[in-house]
XYZ file of C-alpha atoms in Angstrom:
465
model
C 12.659 53.116 82.652
C 11.718 53.891 86.275
C 8.148 54.661 85.219
C 7.996 51.354 83.284
C 9.252 49.349 86.266
C 6.673 50.940 88.541
C 3.951 50.036 86.060
C 5.091 46.422 85.935
C 5.200 46.188 89.730
C 1.731 47.682 89.968
C 0.395 45.199 87.445
C 1.871 42.131 89.086
C 0.828 43.060 92.612
C -2.476 44.822 92.204
C -3.558 43.698 95.626
C -1.332 42.371 98.400
C -2.696 41.284 101.750
C -0.344 39.867 104.379
C -1.984 37.902 107.136
C 0.535 36.841 109.807
C 0.106 33.906 112.089
C -0.451 30.800 109.930
C 1.185 27.824 111.563
C 1.934 29.831 114.722
C 0.242 29.443 118.036
C -2.921 31.433 118.150
C -2.832 31.992 114.405
C -5.411 34.498 113.246
C -8.747 33.364 111.896
C -8.126 35.357 108.702
C -4.842 33.528 108.137
C -6.409 30.106 108.514
C -9.278 31.095 106.220
C -6.797 32.256 103.576
C -5.320 28.783 103.146
C -8.353 26.624 103.756
C -8.525 23.266 101.986
C -9.778 23.486 98.387
C -11.071 20.369 96.614
C -11.354 20.472 92.820
C -12.828 17.703 90.672
C -11.582 17.419 87.096
C -13.314 15.328 84.411
C -11.682 14.395 81.105
C -11.756 11.638 78.474
C -9.092 9.423 76.856
C -6.091 10.381 79.044
C -5.446 8.479 82.272
C -4.460 10.171 85.521
C -0.811 9.185 84.929
C -0.623 11.748 82.109
C -1.589 14.513 84.543
C 0.214 13.383 87.702
C 3.198 15.697 87.239
C 1.091 18.738 86.340
C -1.025 18.227 89.453
C 1.914 17.495 91.761
C 3.819 20.562 90.514
C 0.776 22.748 91.131
C 0.277 21.307 94.616
C 3.924 22.038 95.408
C 2.997 25.719 95.048
C -0.469 25.349 96.562
C -0.561 22.389 98.987
C -4.010 23.446 100.175
C -5.502 22.500 96.781
C -6.456 18.896 96.105
C -7.410 17.834 92.574
C -9.461 14.699 91.995
C -8.827 13.667 88.380
C -11.385 11.374 86.781
C -11.224 9.785 83.333
C -14.587 8.911 81.758
C -15.347 6.853 78.669
C -16.118 8.951 75.616
C -19.379 7.087 75.007
C -20.745 8.055 78.427
C -19.091 11.429 78.889
C -21.725 13.906 77.716
C -24.631 12.076 79.340
C -22.796 11.775 82.647
C -21.634 15.387 82.512
C -25.087 16.838 81.856
C -26.692 14.533 84.423
C -24.157 15.579 87.047
C -24.742 19.280 86.415
C -28.509 18.781 86.583
C -28.053 17.118 89.983
C -25.603 19.788 91.251
C -22.728 17.322 91.540
C -20.822 18.248 88.401
C -17.041 18.735 88.234
C -15.268 22.025 88.918
C -13.138 21.608 85.783
C -14.056 19.627 82.689
C -13.154 19.074 79.032
C -15.311 20.049 76.060
C -14.738 19.007 72.453
C -14.183 22.103 70.303
C -17.352 21.580 68.253
C -19.436 21.333 71.456
C -18.366 24.649 72.960
C -21.273 26.897 72.017
C -23.762 24.401 73.395
C -21.927 24.310 76.735
C -21.441 28.064 77.203
C -24.331 28.359 79.731
C -22.491 25.864 81.968
C -19.102 27.602 81.795
C -17.650 30.325 84.018
C -15.386 32.481 81.807
C -11.913 33.530 82.875
C -12.155 36.611 85.141
C -9.921 39.652 84.638
C -8.044 38.758 87.810
C -7.803 35.967 90.384
C -7.308 36.171 94.146
C -4.746 33.493 94.945
C -3.314 32.779 98.385
C 0.253 31.680 99.142
C 1.996 30.513 102.306
C 5.411 32.137 102.604
C 8.275 32.200 105.087
C 9.266 35.807 105.757
C 11.639 37.675 108.038
C 15.388 37.884 108.496
C 16.261 37.225 112.141
C 12.877 35.904 113.139
C 11.287 33.688 110.537
C 7.513 33.776 110.383
C 5.034 31.967 108.152
C 2.538 34.369 106.673
C -0.349 34.113 104.279
C -0.072 36.335 101.211
C -3.113 36.913 99.032
C -2.403 38.384 95.610
C -4.856 39.635 93.049
C -3.194 38.510 89.839
C -4.136 39.536 86.275
C -5.207 36.646 84.058
C -4.364 35.791 80.469
C -5.367 38.552 78.061
C -6.920 38.052 74.639
C -3.684 39.355 73.108
C -1.624 36.785 75.001
C -4.014 34.017 73.986
C -3.659 34.983 70.317
C 0.124 35.276 70.550
C 0.742 32.009 72.406
C -1.789 29.599 70.893
C -2.146 28.483 67.269
C -4.635 30.345 65.079
C -7.602 27.971 65.366
C -7.853 28.358 69.168
C -9.393 31.849 69.702
C -12.344 31.041 67.452
C -13.391 28.274 69.846
C -12.571 29.732 73.260
C -13.440 33.452 72.968
C -17.096 34.477 73.228
C -18.985 37.603 74.324
C -20.076 37.563 77.961
C -22.417 39.871 79.847
C -20.375 42.080 82.191
C -23.076 44.573 83.129
C -26.570 45.630 82.249
C -26.664 45.779 78.458
C -22.865 45.430 78.248
C -20.861 42.560 76.787
C -17.150 41.872 76.598
C -15.186 39.129 74.894
C -14.060 36.548 77.430
C -11.891 33.432 77.384
C -14.053 30.380 78.109
C -11.388 27.686 78.055
C -7.847 26.678 77.141
C -6.745 23.689 75.035
C -3.705 21.623 75.976
C -3.338 19.977 72.574
C -4.492 20.325 68.952
C -4.891 17.227 66.795
C -5.087 17.257 62.990
C -6.282 14.851 60.333
C -3.448 13.072 58.497
C -2.897 10.283 55.975
C -1.811 6.880 57.311
C -0.384 4.502 54.714
C 0.690 0.866 54.490
C 4.331 0.945 53.422
C 4.362 -2.666 52.218
C 1.403 -2.128 49.864
C 2.937 1.049 48.401
C 6.356 -0.597 48.010
C 4.837 -3.605 46.221
C 3.189 -1.224 43.736
C 6.431 0.658 43.130
C 5.207 3.837 44.823
C 8.153 5.358 46.733
C 6.269 8.187 48.474
C 2.689 8.876 49.574
C 0.717 11.590 47.723
C 1.140 15.273 48.497
C -1.866 16.448 46.468
C -5.343 15.056 45.819
C -4.442 14.634 42.149
C -1.516 12.418 43.150
C -3.848 10.636 45.560
C -6.207 9.752 42.687
C -3.297 8.485 40.586
C -2.040 6.250 43.382
C -5.542 4.939 44.138
C -5.889 3.818 40.506
C -2.517 2.093 40.644
C -3.098 0.388 44.006
C -6.678 -0.891 43.675
C -7.171 -4.527 42.664
C -10.442 -6.054 41.438
C -11.744 -9.606 41.241
C -13.207 -11.236 38.127
C -16.608 -9.689 38.842
C -15.261 -6.159 39.116
C -15.519 -6.031 42.905
C -12.764 -4.422 44.955
C -10.388 -7.145 46.154
C -7.659 -4.837 47.469
C -8.698 -1.318 48.420
C -6.350 1.589 47.938
C -8.103 3.997 50.309
C -10.884 4.051 52.872
C -12.916 6.888 51.364
C -16.225 7.242 49.535
C -18.911 6.125 51.959
C -19.906 7.802 55.217
C -20.950 5.098 57.665
C -17.931 2.787 57.336
C -15.282 5.514 57.066
C -14.035 6.754 60.419
C -14.332 10.543 60.789
C -15.888 10.795 57.307
C -17.587 14.054 58.325
C -14.167 15.559 59.043
C -12.695 14.324 55.763
C -15.481 15.750 53.599
C -15.474 18.978 55.643
C -11.773 19.399 54.946
C -12.268 18.747 51.233
C -15.006 21.382 51.177
C -12.841 23.955 52.969
C -9.861 23.248 50.718
C -12.177 23.773 47.728
C -13.197 27.218 48.960
C -16.479 26.381 50.669
C -17.712 28.883 53.254
C -18.970 26.432 55.876
C -20.867 28.977 58.014
C -21.724 32.664 58.026
C -20.744 35.188 60.715
C -23.629 34.013 62.929
C -22.548 30.381 62.791
C -25.362 29.343 60.427
C -24.334 26.571 58.008
C -23.938 27.819 54.424
C -21.895 25.044 52.804
C -24.680 24.195 50.318
C -24.600 27.716 48.877
C -22.265 29.476 46.454
C -19.980 31.757 48.538
C -20.692 35.464 48.097
C -18.045 37.142 45.978
C -16.955 33.835 44.447
C -15.232 34.129 41.066
C -17.312 31.241 39.727
C -20.907 30.204 40.238
C -20.200 26.494 40.661
C -20.736 25.117 44.149
C -17.398 24.172 45.792
C -19.094 21.804 48.257
C -20.742 19.927 45.386
C -17.408 19.448 43.637
C -15.766 18.290 46.875
C -18.591 15.859 47.632
C -18.504 14.406 44.129
C -14.732 13.977 44.447
C -15.202 12.137 47.768
C -18.047 9.842 46.682
C -16.414 8.930 43.349
C -14.114 6.583 45.291
C -17.189 4.453 46.074
C -18.717 4.713 42.592
C -18.204 1.514 40.510
C -18.450 3.516 37.276
C -15.454 5.693 38.160
C -11.794 4.928 37.501
C -10.946 5.721 41.136
C -13.464 3.179 42.519
C -11.768 1.590 45.546
C -14.219 1.304 48.468
C -17.677 -0.187 49.007
C -20.187 -0.949 51.744
C -18.893 -4.506 52.227
C -15.704 -3.247 53.860
C -15.575 -3.003 57.642
C -14.887 0.253 59.463
C -11.923 2.012 57.838
C -9.770 1.627 60.957
C -10.418 -2.125 61.038
C -9.728 -2.423 57.312
C -6.421 -0.562 57.600
C -5.148 -2.519 60.591
C -6.092 -5.762 58.801
C -4.121 -4.761 55.701
C -7.247 -4.482 53.528
C -6.572 -0.906 52.411
C -3.446 1.137 51.767
C -4.631 4.559 52.978
C -6.517 5.546 56.129
C -7.382 9.062 57.311
C -6.888 9.501 61.042
C -5.607 11.577 63.939
C -2.600 11.237 66.216
C -4.770 9.435 68.763
C -4.979 6.543 66.272
C -1.219 5.882 66.608
C -1.354 3.785 69.810
C -4.629 2.185 68.702
C -3.080 0.944 65.445
C 0.014 -0.360 67.212
C -2.105 -2.158 69.803
C -4.408 -3.693 67.182
C -1.723 -4.672 64.674
C 1.794 -4.437 66.172
C 3.477 -5.885 63.068
C 1.795 -3.547 60.576
C 4.426 -1.666 58.555
C 2.858 1.776 58.329
C 3.754 5.459 58.421
C 1.987 8.825 58.534
C 2.029 11.530 55.867
C 0.614 15.074 55.773
C -2.964 15.417 54.581
C -3.175 15.810 50.779
C -3.782 19.347 49.550
C -5.234 20.776 46.343
C -1.840 22.300 45.466
C 1.735 22.100 46.721
C 1.742 25.809 47.619
C 2.405 25.782 51.375
C 0.750 29.203 51.728
C -2.560 27.723 50.561
C -2.578 24.697 52.851
C -5.670 23.969 54.926
C -5.784 21.210 57.518
C -8.519 20.012 59.851
C -8.359 20.513 63.623
C -9.934 18.371 66.316
C -9.286 19.270 69.947
C -10.558 19.406 73.522
C -10.874 22.543 75.610
C -10.373 22.613 79.381
C -12.847 24.858 81.152
C -14.429 25.782 84.492
C -17.960 25.060 85.655
C -20.292 27.947 86.406
C -21.387 26.028 89.518
C -17.957 25.689 91.106
C -17.394 27.363 94.462
C -13.695 27.801 93.660
C -13.600 29.787 90.412
C -10.279 31.473 91.163
C -8.486 28.257 92.098
C -9.940 26.306 89.167
C -8.896 28.916 86.624
C -5.511 29.354 88.275
C -4.861 25.633 87.866
C -5.914 25.647 84.201
C -3.685 28.621 83.406
C -0.838 26.807 85.181
C -1.484 23.565 83.274
C -1.555 25.332 79.887
C 1.840 27.047 80.303
C 4.728 25.667 78.263
C 6.839 24.599 81.241
C 3.942 22.580 82.650
C 1.987 21.287 79.655
C 5.022 19.608 78.066
C 4.997 16.815 80.655
C 1.374 16.066 79.761
C 2.092 16.171 76.017
C 5.021 13.776 76.399
C 3.117 11.292 78.549
C -0.084 11.404 76.506
C 1.672 11.558 73.125
C -0.281 14.620 71.982
C 0.634 17.430 69.546
C 0.864 20.904 71.044
C -1.556 23.830 70.973
C 1.235 26.313 71.797
C 3.266 28.054 69.118
C 6.366 27.952 71.329
C 6.377 24.135 71.412
C 5.905 23.527 67.672
C 9.610 23.578 66.801
C 10.468 21.206 69.653
C 7.770 18.703 68.730
C 8.801 18.736 65.078
C 11.704 16.580 66.255
C 9.274 13.966 67.601
C 9.246 11.070 65.117
C 5.641 10.075 65.837
C 4.093 13.532 66.115
C 6.018 15.654 63.603
C 3.414 15.312 60.822
C 0.550 16.364 63.090
C 2.543 19.207 64.637
C 3.505 20.588 61.223
C -0.196 20.903 60.413
C -1.420 22.756 63.527
C -0.427 26.176 62.165
C -2.721 25.752 59.137
C -5.512 23.891 60.944
C -9.131 25.026 60.773
C -12.497 23.701 61.925
C -16.137 24.783 61.761
C -19.060 25.080 64.133
C -21.670 22.498 63.093
C -24.396 23.223 65.616
C -25.010 22.504 69.273
C -25.285 18.772 68.566
C -22.060 17.905 66.744
C -22.777 14.184 66.942
C -26.116 14.623 65.159
C -24.425 16.814 62.531
C -21.775 14.149 61.902
C -24.479 11.507 61.517
C -26.355 13.713 59.045
C -23.207 14.146 56.948
C -22.468 10.408 57.046
C -26.016 9.639 55.870
C -25.682 12.229 53.119
C -22.575 10.506 51.765
C -24.199 7.056 51.917
C -27.362 8.300 50.186
C -25.336 9.890 47.386
C -23.310 6.721 46.786
C -26.456 4.572 46.811
C -28.059 6.930 44.306
C -31.084 7.684 46.465
C -30.363 11.421 46.546
C -28.682 13.743 44.042
C -25.612 15.573 45.384
C -27.029 19.108 45.300
C -30.265 18.050 46.975
C -28.404 16.009 49.594
C -26.223 18.992 50.494
C -29.285 21.208 50.930
C -31.039 18.662 53.161
C -27.939 18.170 55.301
C -27.418 21.922 55.680
C -30.980 22.233 56.988
C -30.439 19.371 59.441
C -27.256 20.952 60.792
C -28.985 24.315 61.204
C -31.782 22.700 63.198
C -29.301 22.178 66.054
C -28.136 25.807 66.144
């Protein structure tokens, strides 16, 4: 036990430097340098500064010499402004990256070091109190801790090999998420009740059955009341995510070990030679095919979000961030959220789709240690919960899942984070999404056969890798 305690002490205080004199007359130059003012700029999207006020104020209570300038940017301008700022050497010290963007941003990111040199101001002494500056070299989060504390989808998007010496690489942590969002099924309770449907579907088979029962047509066979916003690409919000999830649930291998898209190919070792992605895509586009029994959506409908909030469709696929948007757009809409449909009811076989942002540190910052220290602080359970509560976001930490399951609004999304997956679709995720949307539209319009469309889209995605 004594040997263990000594090891723990050695680990926690690898380096301890005490510099007396701060705040005293004639304080040493070294002491003043140890607690010099540090200014960090932090860029994010969607969440206002009020969601981060407590995290920042709690950190500054420990480190009053650190000032953090939090800036919220519009999503539409974020990437352009970020890249322009870095090109002009005025970029932020800390910034957010969408999980599918990470590999493209790696050259701009400073990975988490093995240790950080952090300075503290402390009052020491018994009879004579004296303010001293203590600089500690503290070990950072290990890969094992990351894997243990965060849900399974996280390491795949934050751990990458980094050069640590000539010809030597080592896996490093390049960022930490504060939240994980998942795709879920929103439904109009009034429309389901009127059709005598007591509960939303749990499987895709049940989903098809309910779509048939809910859809209404006019005298010309056109959709008068849609059951679900699914089938097309361009007027279905996050259609690329929906079809990606269907492919993954069907057994599609989205990429190989090098990150190259392979979804248009039969997975190696598959028990059948049929193409899972083709079956998933046909399933998706059938909902926009007038010759199919499940026909329920066409190009005349507005964006799926607009259609749902206007009561034009019963089902809408969205994320937790849609909750406040729906309430703001249509405060009287009687809706609820259900887990994403699965191929089977076997909970062990569930696959859900993750969408999240990763907080990371710029390679150009002059305050690497302080920036990473703040991010590690912000990601800890006792600190991140205030952000999650204020922003209304589902957790990325395993230790918070049980607590958030009691949250009426977030419970569905939180239940899905443990089975959430995603895939790397190239350095230009926006272009990849557009390619997938066009693929779906072309298939529905009959301009391209499904197998050919999948092959073309796979090539387009790989062009960005």
